[in-house]
Coordinates of C-alpha atoms in Angstrom, one line a residue:
X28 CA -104.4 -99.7 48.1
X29 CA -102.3 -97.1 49.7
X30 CA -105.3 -94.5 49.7
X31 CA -106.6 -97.1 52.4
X32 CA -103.6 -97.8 54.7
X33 CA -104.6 -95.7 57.8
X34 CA -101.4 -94.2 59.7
X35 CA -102.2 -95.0 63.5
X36 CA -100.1 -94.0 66.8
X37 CA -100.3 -96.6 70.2
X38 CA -99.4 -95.1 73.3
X39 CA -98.8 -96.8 77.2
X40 CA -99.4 -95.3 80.6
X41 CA -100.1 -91.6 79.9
X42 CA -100.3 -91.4 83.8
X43 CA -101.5 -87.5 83.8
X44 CA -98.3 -86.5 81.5
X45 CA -100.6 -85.1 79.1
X46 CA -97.7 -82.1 77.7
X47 CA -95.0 -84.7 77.7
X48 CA -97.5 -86.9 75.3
X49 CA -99.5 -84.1 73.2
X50 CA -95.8 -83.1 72.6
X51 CA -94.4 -85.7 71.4
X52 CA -97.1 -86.3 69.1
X53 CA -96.8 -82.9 67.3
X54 CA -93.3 -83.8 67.0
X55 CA -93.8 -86.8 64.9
X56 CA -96.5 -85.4 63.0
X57 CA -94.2 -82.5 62.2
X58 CA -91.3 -84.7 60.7
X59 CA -93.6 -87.6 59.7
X60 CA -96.7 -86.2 58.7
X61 CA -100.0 -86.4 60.2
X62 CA -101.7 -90.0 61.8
X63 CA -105.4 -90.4 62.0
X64 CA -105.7 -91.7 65.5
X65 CA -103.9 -92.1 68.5
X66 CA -104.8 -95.2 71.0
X67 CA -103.7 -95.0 74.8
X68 CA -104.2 -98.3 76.8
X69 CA -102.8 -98.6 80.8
X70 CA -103.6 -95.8 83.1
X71 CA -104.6 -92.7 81.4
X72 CA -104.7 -90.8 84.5
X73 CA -102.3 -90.4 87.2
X74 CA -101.8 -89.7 90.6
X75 CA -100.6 -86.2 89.6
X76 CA -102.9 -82.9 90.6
X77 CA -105.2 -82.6 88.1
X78 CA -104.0 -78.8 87.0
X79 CA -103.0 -80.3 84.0
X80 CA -105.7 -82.0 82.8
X81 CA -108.0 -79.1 84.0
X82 CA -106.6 -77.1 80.6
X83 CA -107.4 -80.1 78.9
X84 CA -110.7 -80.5 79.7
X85 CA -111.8 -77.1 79.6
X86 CA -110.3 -75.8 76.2
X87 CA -107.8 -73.8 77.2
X88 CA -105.4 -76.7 76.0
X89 CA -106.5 -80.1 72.6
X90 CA -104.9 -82.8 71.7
X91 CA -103.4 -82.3 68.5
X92 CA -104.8 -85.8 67.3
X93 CA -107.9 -87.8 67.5
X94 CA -107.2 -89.4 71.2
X95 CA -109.1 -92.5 72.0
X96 CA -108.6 -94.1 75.9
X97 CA -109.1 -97.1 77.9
X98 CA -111.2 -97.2 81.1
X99 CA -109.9 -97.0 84.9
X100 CA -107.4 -99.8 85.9
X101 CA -107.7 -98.6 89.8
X102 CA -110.1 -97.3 92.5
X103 CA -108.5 -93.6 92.2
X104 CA -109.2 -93.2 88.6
X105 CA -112.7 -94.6 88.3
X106 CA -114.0 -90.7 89.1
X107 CA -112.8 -89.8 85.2
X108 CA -115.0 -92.4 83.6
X109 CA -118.5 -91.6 84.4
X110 CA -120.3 -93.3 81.4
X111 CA -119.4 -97.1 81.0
X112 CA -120.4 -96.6 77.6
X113 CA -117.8 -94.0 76.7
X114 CA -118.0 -90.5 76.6
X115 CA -116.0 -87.5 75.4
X116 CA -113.5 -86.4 77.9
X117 CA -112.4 -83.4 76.6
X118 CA -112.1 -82.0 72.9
X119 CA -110.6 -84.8 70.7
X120 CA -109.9 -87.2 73.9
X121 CA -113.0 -89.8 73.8
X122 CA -113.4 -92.8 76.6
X123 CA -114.4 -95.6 74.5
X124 CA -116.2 -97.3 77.1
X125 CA -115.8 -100.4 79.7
X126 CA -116.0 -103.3 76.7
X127 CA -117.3 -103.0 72.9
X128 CA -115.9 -102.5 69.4
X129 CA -115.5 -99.6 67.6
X130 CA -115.3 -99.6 63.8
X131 CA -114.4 -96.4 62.0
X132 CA -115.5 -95.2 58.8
X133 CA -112.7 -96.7 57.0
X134 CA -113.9 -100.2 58.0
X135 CA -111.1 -101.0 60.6
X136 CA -112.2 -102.8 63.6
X137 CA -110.7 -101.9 67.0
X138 CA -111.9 -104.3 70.2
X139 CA -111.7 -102.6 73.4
X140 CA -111.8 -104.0 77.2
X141 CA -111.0 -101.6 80.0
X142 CA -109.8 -102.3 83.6
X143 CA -107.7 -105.3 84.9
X144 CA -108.9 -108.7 85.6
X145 CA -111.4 -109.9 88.5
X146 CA -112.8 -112.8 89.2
X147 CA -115.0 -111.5 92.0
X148 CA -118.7 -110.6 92.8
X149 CA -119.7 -108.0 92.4
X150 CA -116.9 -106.7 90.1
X151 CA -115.1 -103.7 91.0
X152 CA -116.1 -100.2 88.8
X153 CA -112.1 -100.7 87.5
X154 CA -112.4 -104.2 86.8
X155 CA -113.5 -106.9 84.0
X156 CA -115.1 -110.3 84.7
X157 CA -115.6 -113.4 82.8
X158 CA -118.6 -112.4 81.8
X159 CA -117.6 -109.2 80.0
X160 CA -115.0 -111.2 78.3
X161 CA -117.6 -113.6 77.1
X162 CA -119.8 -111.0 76.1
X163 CA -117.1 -109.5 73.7
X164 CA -116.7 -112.5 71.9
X165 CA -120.4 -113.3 71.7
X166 CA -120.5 -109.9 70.0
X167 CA -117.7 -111.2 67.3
X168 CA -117.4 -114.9 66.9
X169 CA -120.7 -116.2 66.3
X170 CA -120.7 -115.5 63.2
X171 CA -119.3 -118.1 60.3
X172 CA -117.7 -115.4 58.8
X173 CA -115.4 -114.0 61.5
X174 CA -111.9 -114.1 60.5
X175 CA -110.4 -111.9 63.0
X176 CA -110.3 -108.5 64.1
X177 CA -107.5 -105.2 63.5
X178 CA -106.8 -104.0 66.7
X179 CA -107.4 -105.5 70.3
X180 CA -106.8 -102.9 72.9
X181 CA -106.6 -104.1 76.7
X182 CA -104.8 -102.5 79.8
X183 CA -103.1 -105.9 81.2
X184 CA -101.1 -108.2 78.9
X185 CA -102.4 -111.3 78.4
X186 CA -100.9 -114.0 80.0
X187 CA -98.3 -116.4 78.8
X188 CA -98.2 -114.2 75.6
X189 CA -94.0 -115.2 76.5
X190 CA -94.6 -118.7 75.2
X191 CA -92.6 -119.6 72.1
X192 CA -91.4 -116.2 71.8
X193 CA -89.0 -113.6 71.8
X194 CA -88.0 -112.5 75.8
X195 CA -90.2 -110.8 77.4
X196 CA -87.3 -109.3 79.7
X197 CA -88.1 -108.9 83.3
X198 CA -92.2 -109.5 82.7
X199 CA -92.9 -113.4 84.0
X200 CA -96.0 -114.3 81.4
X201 CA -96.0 -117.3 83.0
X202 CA -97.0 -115.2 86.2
X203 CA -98.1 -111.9 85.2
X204 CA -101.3 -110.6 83.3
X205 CA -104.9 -111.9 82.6
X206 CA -105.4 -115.8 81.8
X207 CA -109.2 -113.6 80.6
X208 CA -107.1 -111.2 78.0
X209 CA -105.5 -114.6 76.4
X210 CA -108.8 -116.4 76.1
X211 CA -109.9 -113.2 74.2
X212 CA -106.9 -112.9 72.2
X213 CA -107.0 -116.4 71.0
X214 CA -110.9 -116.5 70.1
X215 CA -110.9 -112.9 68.4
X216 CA -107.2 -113.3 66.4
X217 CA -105.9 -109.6 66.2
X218 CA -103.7 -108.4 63.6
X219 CA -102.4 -105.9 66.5
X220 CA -102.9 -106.6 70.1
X221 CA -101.6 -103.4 72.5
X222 CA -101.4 -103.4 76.3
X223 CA -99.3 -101.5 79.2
X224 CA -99.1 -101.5 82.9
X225 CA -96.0 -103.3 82.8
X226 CA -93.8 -100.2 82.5
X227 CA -91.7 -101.8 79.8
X228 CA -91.7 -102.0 76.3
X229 CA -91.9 -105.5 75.2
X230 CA -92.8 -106.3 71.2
X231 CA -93.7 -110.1 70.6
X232 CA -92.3 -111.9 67.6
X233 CA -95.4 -111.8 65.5
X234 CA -97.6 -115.4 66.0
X235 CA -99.4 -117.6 63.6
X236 CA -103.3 -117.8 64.1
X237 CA -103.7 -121.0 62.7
X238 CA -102.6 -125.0 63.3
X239 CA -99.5 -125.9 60.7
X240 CA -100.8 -128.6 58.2
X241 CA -104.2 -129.1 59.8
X242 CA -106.0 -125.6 59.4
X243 CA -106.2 -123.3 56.8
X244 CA -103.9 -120.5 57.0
X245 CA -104.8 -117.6 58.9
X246 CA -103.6 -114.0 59.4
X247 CA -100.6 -113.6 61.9
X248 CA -101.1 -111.5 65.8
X249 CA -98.3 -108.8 66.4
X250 CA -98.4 -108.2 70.3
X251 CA -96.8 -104.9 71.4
X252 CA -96.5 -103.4 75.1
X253 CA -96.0 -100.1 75.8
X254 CA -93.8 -98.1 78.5
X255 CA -95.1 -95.2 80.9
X256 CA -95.2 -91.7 78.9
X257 CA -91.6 -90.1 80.2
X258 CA -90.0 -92.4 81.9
X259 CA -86.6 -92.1 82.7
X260 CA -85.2 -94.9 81.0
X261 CA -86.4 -93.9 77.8
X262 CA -88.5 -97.2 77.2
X263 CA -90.8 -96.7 74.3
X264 CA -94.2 -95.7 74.7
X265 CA -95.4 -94.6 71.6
X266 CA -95.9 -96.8 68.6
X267 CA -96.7 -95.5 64.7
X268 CA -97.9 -98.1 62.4
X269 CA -99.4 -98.4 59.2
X270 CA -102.8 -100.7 58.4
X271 CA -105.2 -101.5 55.8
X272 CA -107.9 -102.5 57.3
X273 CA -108.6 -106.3 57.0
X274 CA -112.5 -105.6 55.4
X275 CA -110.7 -104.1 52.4
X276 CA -107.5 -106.9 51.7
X277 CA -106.7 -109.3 49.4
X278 CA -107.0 -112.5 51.2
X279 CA -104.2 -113.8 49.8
X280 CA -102.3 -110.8 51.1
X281 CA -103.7 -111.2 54.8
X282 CA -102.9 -114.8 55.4
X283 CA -98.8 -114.0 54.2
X284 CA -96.9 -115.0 56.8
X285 CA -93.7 -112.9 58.5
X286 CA -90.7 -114.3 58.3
X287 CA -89.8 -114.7 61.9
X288 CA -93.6 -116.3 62.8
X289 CA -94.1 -118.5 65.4
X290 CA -96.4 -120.9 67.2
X291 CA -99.3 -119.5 69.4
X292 CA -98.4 -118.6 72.6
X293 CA -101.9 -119.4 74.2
X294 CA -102.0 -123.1 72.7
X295 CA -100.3 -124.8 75.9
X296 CA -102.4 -122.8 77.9
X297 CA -106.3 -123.3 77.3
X298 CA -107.4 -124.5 81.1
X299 CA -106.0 -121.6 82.6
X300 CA -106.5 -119.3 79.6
X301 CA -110.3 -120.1 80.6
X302 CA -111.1 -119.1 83.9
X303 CA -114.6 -119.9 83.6
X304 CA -117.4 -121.7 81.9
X305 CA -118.2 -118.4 79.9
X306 CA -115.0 -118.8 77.6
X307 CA -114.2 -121.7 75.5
X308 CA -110.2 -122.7 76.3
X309 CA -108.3 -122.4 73.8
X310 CA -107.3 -126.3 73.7
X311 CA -110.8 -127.1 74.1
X312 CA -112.0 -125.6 71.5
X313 CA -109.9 -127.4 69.5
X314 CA -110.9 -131.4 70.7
X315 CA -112.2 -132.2 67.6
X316 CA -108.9 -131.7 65.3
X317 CA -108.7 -131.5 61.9
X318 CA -105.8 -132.6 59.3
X319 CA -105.4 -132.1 55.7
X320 CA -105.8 -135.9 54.0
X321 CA -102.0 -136.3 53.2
X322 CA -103.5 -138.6 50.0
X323 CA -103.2 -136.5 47.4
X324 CA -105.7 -137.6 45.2
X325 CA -108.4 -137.2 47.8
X326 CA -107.1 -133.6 48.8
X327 CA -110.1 -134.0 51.2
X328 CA -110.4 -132.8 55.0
X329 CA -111.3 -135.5 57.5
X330 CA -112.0 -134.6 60.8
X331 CA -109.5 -136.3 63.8
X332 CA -113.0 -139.0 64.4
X333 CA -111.5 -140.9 61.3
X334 CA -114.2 -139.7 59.0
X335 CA -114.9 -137.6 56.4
X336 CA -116.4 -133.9 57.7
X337 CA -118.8 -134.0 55.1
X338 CA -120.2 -137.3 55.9
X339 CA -121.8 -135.9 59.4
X340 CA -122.5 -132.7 60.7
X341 CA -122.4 -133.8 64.4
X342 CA -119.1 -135.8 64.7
X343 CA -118.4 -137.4 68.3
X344 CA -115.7 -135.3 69.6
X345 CA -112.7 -137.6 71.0
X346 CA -111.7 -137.3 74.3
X347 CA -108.7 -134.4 74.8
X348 CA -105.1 -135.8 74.4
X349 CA -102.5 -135.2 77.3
X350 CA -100.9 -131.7 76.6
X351 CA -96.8 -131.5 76.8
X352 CA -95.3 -129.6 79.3
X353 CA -93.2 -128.0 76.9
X354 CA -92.0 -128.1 73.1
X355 CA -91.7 -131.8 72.2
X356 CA -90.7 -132.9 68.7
X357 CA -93.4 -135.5 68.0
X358 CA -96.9 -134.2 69.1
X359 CA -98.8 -133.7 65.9
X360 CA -99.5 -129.9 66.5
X361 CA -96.5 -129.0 67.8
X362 CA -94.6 -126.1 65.6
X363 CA -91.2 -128.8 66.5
X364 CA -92.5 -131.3 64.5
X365 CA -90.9 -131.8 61.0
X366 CA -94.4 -132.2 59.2
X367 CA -92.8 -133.1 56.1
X368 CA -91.9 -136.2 57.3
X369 CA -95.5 -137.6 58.2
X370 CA -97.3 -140.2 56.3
X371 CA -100.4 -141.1 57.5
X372 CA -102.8 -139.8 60.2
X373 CA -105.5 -142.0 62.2
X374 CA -107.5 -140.3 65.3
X375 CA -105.2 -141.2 68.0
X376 CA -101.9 -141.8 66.6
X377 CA -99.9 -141.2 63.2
X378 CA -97.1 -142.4 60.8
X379 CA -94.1 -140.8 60.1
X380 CA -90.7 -141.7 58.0
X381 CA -87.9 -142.0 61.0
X382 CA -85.3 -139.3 60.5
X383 CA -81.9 -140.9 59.3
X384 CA -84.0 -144.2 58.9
X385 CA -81.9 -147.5 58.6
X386 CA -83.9 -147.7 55.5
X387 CA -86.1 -145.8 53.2
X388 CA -89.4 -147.0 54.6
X389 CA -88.1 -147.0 58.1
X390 CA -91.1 -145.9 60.1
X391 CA -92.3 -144.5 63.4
X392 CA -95.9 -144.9 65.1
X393 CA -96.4 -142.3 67.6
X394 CA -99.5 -140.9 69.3
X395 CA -100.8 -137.6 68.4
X396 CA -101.1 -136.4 72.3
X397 CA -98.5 -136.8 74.5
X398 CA -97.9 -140.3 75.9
X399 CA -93.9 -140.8 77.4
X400 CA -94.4 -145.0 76.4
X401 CA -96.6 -147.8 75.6
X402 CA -97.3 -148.4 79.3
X403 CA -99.0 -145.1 79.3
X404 CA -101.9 -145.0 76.9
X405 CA -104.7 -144.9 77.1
X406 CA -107.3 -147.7 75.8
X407 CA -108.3 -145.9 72.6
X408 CA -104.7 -145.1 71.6
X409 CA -103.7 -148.8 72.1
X410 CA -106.6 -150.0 70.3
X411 CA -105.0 -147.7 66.9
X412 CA -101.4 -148.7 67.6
X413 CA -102.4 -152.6 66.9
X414 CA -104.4 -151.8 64.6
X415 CA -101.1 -149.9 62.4
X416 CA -99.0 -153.1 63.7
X417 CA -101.4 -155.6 61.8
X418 CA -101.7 -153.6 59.0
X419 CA -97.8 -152.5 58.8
X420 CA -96.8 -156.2 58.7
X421 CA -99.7 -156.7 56.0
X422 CA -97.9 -153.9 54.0
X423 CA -94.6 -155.3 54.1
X424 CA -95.4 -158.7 53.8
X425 CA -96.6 -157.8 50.5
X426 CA -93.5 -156.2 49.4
X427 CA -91.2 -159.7 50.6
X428 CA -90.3 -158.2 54.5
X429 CA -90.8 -158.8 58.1
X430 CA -90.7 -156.1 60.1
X431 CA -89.3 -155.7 63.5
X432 CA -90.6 -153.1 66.4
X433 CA -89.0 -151.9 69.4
X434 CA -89.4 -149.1 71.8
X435 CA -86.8 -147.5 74.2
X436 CA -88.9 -145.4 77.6
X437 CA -85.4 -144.0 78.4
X438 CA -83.8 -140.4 77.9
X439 CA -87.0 -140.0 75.7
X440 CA -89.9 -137.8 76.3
X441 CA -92.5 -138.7 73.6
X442 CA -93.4 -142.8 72.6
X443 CA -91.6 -143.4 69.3
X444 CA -92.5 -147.1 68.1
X445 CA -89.7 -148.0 65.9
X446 CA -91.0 -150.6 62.5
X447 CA -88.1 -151.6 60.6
X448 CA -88.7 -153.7 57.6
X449 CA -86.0 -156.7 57.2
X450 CA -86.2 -158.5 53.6
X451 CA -87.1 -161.7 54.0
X452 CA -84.4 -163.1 52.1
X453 CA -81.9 -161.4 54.5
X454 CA -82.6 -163.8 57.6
X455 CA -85.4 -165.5 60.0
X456 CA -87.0 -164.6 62.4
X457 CA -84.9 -166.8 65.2
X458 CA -82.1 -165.0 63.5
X459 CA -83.0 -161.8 64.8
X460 CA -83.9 -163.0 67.7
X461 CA -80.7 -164.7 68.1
X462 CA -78.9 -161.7 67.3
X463 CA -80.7 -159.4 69.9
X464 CA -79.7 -161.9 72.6
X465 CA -76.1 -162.1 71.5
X466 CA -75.4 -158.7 71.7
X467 CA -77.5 -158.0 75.1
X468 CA -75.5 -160.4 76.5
X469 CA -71.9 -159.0 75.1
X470 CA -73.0 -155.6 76.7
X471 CA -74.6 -157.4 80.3
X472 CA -78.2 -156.2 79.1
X473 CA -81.0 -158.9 80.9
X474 CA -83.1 -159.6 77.4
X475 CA -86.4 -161.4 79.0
X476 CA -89.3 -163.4 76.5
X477 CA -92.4 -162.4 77.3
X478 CA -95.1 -164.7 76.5
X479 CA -96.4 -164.2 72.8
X480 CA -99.7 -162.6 74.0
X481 CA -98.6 -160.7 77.3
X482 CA -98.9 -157.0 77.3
X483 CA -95.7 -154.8 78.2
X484 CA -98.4 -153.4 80.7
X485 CA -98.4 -156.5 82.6
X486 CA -94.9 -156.0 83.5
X487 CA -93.8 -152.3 83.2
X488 CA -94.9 -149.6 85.2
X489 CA -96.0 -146.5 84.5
X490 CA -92.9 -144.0 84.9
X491 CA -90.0 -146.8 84.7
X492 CA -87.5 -147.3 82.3
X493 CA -87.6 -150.5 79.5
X494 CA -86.5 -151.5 76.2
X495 CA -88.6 -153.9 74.2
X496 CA -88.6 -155.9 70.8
X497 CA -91.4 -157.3 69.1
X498 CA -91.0 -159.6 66.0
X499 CA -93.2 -160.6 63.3
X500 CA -94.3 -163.5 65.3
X501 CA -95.3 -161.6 68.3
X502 CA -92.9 -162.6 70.2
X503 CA -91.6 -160.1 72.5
X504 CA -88.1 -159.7 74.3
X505 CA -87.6 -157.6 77.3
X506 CA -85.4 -155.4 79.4
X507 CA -85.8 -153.2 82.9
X508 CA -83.3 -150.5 82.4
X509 CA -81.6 -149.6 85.8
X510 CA -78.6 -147.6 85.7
X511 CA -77.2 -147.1 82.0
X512 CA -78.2 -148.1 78.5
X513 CA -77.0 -147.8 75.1
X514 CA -79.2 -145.3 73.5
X515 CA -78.5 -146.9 69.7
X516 CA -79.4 -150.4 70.6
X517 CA -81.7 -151.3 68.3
X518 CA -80.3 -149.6 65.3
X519 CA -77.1 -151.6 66.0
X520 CA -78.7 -155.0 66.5
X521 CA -80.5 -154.4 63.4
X522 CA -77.7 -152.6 61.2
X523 CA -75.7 -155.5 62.2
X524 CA -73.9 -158.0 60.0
X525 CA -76.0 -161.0 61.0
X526 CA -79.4 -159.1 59.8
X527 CA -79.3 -156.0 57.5
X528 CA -75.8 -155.8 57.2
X529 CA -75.4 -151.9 57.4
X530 CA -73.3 -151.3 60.4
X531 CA -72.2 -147.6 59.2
X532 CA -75.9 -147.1 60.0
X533 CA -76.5 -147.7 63.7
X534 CA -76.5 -144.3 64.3
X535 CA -79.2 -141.7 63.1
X536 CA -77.4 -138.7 62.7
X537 CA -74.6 -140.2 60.1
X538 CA -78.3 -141.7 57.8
X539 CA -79.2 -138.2 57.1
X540 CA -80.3 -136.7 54.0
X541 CA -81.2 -133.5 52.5
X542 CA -85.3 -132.8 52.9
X543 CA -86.2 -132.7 49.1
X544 CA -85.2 -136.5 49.5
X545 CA -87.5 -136.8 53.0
X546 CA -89.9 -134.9 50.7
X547 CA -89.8 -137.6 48.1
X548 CA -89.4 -140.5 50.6
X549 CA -92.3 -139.5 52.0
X550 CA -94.8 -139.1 49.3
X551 CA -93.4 -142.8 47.4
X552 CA -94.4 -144.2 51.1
X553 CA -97.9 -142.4 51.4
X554 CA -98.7 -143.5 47.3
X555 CA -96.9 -147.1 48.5
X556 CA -99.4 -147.5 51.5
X557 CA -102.9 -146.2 50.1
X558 CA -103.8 -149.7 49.4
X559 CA -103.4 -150.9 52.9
X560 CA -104.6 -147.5 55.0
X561 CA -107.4 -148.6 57.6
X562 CA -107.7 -144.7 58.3
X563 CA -109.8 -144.7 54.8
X564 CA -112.0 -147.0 55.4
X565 CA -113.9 -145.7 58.4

């Protein structure tokens, strides 16, 4: 394999310091031995009189290196660039062109796009529009077969490439560079994606390609921006890497992950990433999830509709869920969630052993998109929560328990529906009842019955804070929190001596075990369950 490993150089802003490159090239190659190509994104030229590049261009001075460049980025360069399709510039300095790919002989696979973003008519000579974009990935992705590409070469960094990352230093990604250049780095998944203008050197924790536990893994993206050529502060602007080219690897060897991978930055970011009809967003793309069956005897894929992706080509595609504004612990695709821990997965919400449960089969229903509470979901998602409520107490019924529900919409971000199973034998249900009243009343908390078949709906609103109970009868208790509440409540209610009699337990963090044991919890639950799952049977 290491006749194929190509030795390549990445450059920034040459900005007409043509010596101070070319010089620093034969440098390297002199102590490191030769590279095959050299890639320059950001502004070639310069503002600088064009003596230099005169030599250049007319022999008297060559690159020591096979020297491939991006496009104009301004109005004063686009005089350089004469053919959009590319064009020698001067011996062993080629323009690759406005947009294209370019695969070399070896087999690696270098996507181009020159200029900066614009979303006007008619699009400036220095410029790309939503259309090029879309045009590049028509070129790439509508094949089955596209895995990815080597090397994505663009002038601005894409935006929010900052997300889940490493800092980005003084560059806002939030603010700065093109929404366009993330769409395209999402859709065509670069093993290397290289960029400039930013006058900084900024080199991206390397980012997975792929959905943890609902995609098949993927190759990761290593984003790296490059300095001006020069510059005083001795930022780096040249970059030597080494690359097989992804036609000729082992797939197994591809899809390794780094060490220090993270989460796509662009995921949080698909209706902005957009800009236009022309691209797909990121998120929207993905509507129609997919999770790996957790029943291991199936080891099937089922799409997020509930059914099996074999059973129909054309499955409806559910309806978006709400996006978080920010890392949250308990939306399914978030890289926060502890995955490990999950037990069962519907199309709208999912089952998951409770961290530090007060019990082994201690369990949590939560939505897969981001809902804050039970007053905020939508009709679909409430539809699925009864529906794992009946089917829950079925379960445990069968295995001598009641179980109790509560939720607290306070200091909370994410609905967590609590389903503790009580043993029959322990008490009744008026006990527990009883006992939630006692102690709301020993700590001045207003506990309210709702009638049995009144929704929390009917009494909350959206955006205000509540604790609730449910029992096994339906019955439901109720409190509007104002000011203060105790965060452990329902643990200590429950943990106390008048139901399970575990009042070491009330609080989480001292029920901990190691994650082998979550591991093992976890797959006695899912076995434990497969008899009851409603997900199945659809």
């Amino acid at each position: 394999m290491a006749e194929k490993s190509l030795r390549l150089l990445a450059c920034g802003d040459v900005e007409g310091k043509f010596d101070v490159l070319f010089n620093r090239v034969r440098a390297i190659q002199k102590k490191s031995g030769n590279f095959d190509l050299l890639l320059c994104v950001g502004n070639f030229f310069g503002s600088t009189p064009d003596a230099e590049w005169e030599e250049y261009k007319t022999g008297i001075k060559k690159a020591p290196i096979q020297t491939y460049v991006l496009g104009a980025n301004n109005q004063e360069t686009v005089k350089y660039f004469q053919d959009v399709d590319g064009c020698e510039l001067a011996e062993n300095i080629t323009y690759l062109g406005r947009k294209g790919i370019f695969t070399g002989s070896s087999g690696l696979q270098i996507v181009y796009l020159s200029g900066t973003e614009s979303l006007n008519e008619p699009v400036p000579g220095y410029s790309f529009s939503p259309k090029d974009v879309s045009s590049v990935r028509t070129m790439l992705c509508s094949t089955s077969q596209f895995k990815g590409v080597d090397i994505l070469l663009t002038s601005p960094w894409p935006k929010y490439v900052g997300n889940f990352g490493n800092s980005s230093g003084e560059v806002d990604t939030k603010k700065c560079g093109s929404a366009l250049v993330s769409s395209l780095a999402t859709d065509l998944k670069p093993r290397y994606h290289f960029a400039a203008l930013e006058k900084t050197y900024y080199e991206r924790l390397p980012y997975r390609n792929h959905v943890v536990l609902q995609e098949n893994a993927q190759h990761a993206t290593r984003f790296i921006a490059l300095a001006n050529v020069g510059n005083p502060e001795k930022k780096k602007y040249l970059y030597a890497f080494s690359i097989v080219p992804m036609k000729l690897m082992d797939a197994a060897e591809l899809v390794k992950q780094p060490p220090d991978v993270t989460e796509n930055p662009y995921r949080k970011s698909g209706k902005e990433a957009s800009m236009g009809k022309q691209i797909p967003a990121p998120e929207e793309e993905a509507a129609c999830q997919f999770f790996f069956d957790l029943n291991e005897k199936q080891g099937r894929k089922r799409s997020s509709t509930g059914r099996d992706s074999k059973s129909s080509p054309h499955p409806k595609q559910p309806r978006k869920p709400p996006q978080p504004p920010g890392p949250c612990w308990f939306c399914l695709a978030s890289p926060e969630v502890e995955k490990h821990l999950v037990v069962n997965i519907g199309t709208h919400c999912y089952l998951a052993l409770a961290k530090g449960g007060l019990s082994d089969d201690h369990v949590l229903v939560l939505p897969i998109g981001h809902y804050q509470s039970v007053v905020e979901l939508s009709a679909e998602v409430v539809e699925e929560v009864e529906k794992y409520k009946a089917t829950l107490r079925r379960f445990f019924k069968s295995r001598g328990k009641r179980c109790v529900l509560f939720e607290r919409n306070y200091k909370s971000h994410h609905l967590q529906l609590q389903v503790i199973p009580v043993p029959l034998s322990c008490c009744s249900t008026d006990d527990i009842k009883d006992a939630f009243i006692t102690q709301a009343e020993q700590q001045q908390i207003e506990l309210l019955e709702i009638p049995e078949h009144a929704d929390v709906k009917q009494i909350a609103q959206p955006g205000a804070a509540y604790f609730y109970v449910e029992l096994d009868t339906g019955e439901k208790l109720f409190h509007r929190i104002k000011k203060n509440f105790p965060l452990q409540f329902g643990r200590e209610v429950l943990a106390s001596e008048a139901i399970l009699n575990i009042p070491d337990k009330s609080d989480w963090r001292h029920c901990q075990v190691s994650k082998e044991e979550e591991e093992m919890l976890a797959r006695r639950f899912r076995k434990d369950f497969e008899p009851f799952d409603f997900t199945l049977d659809d």
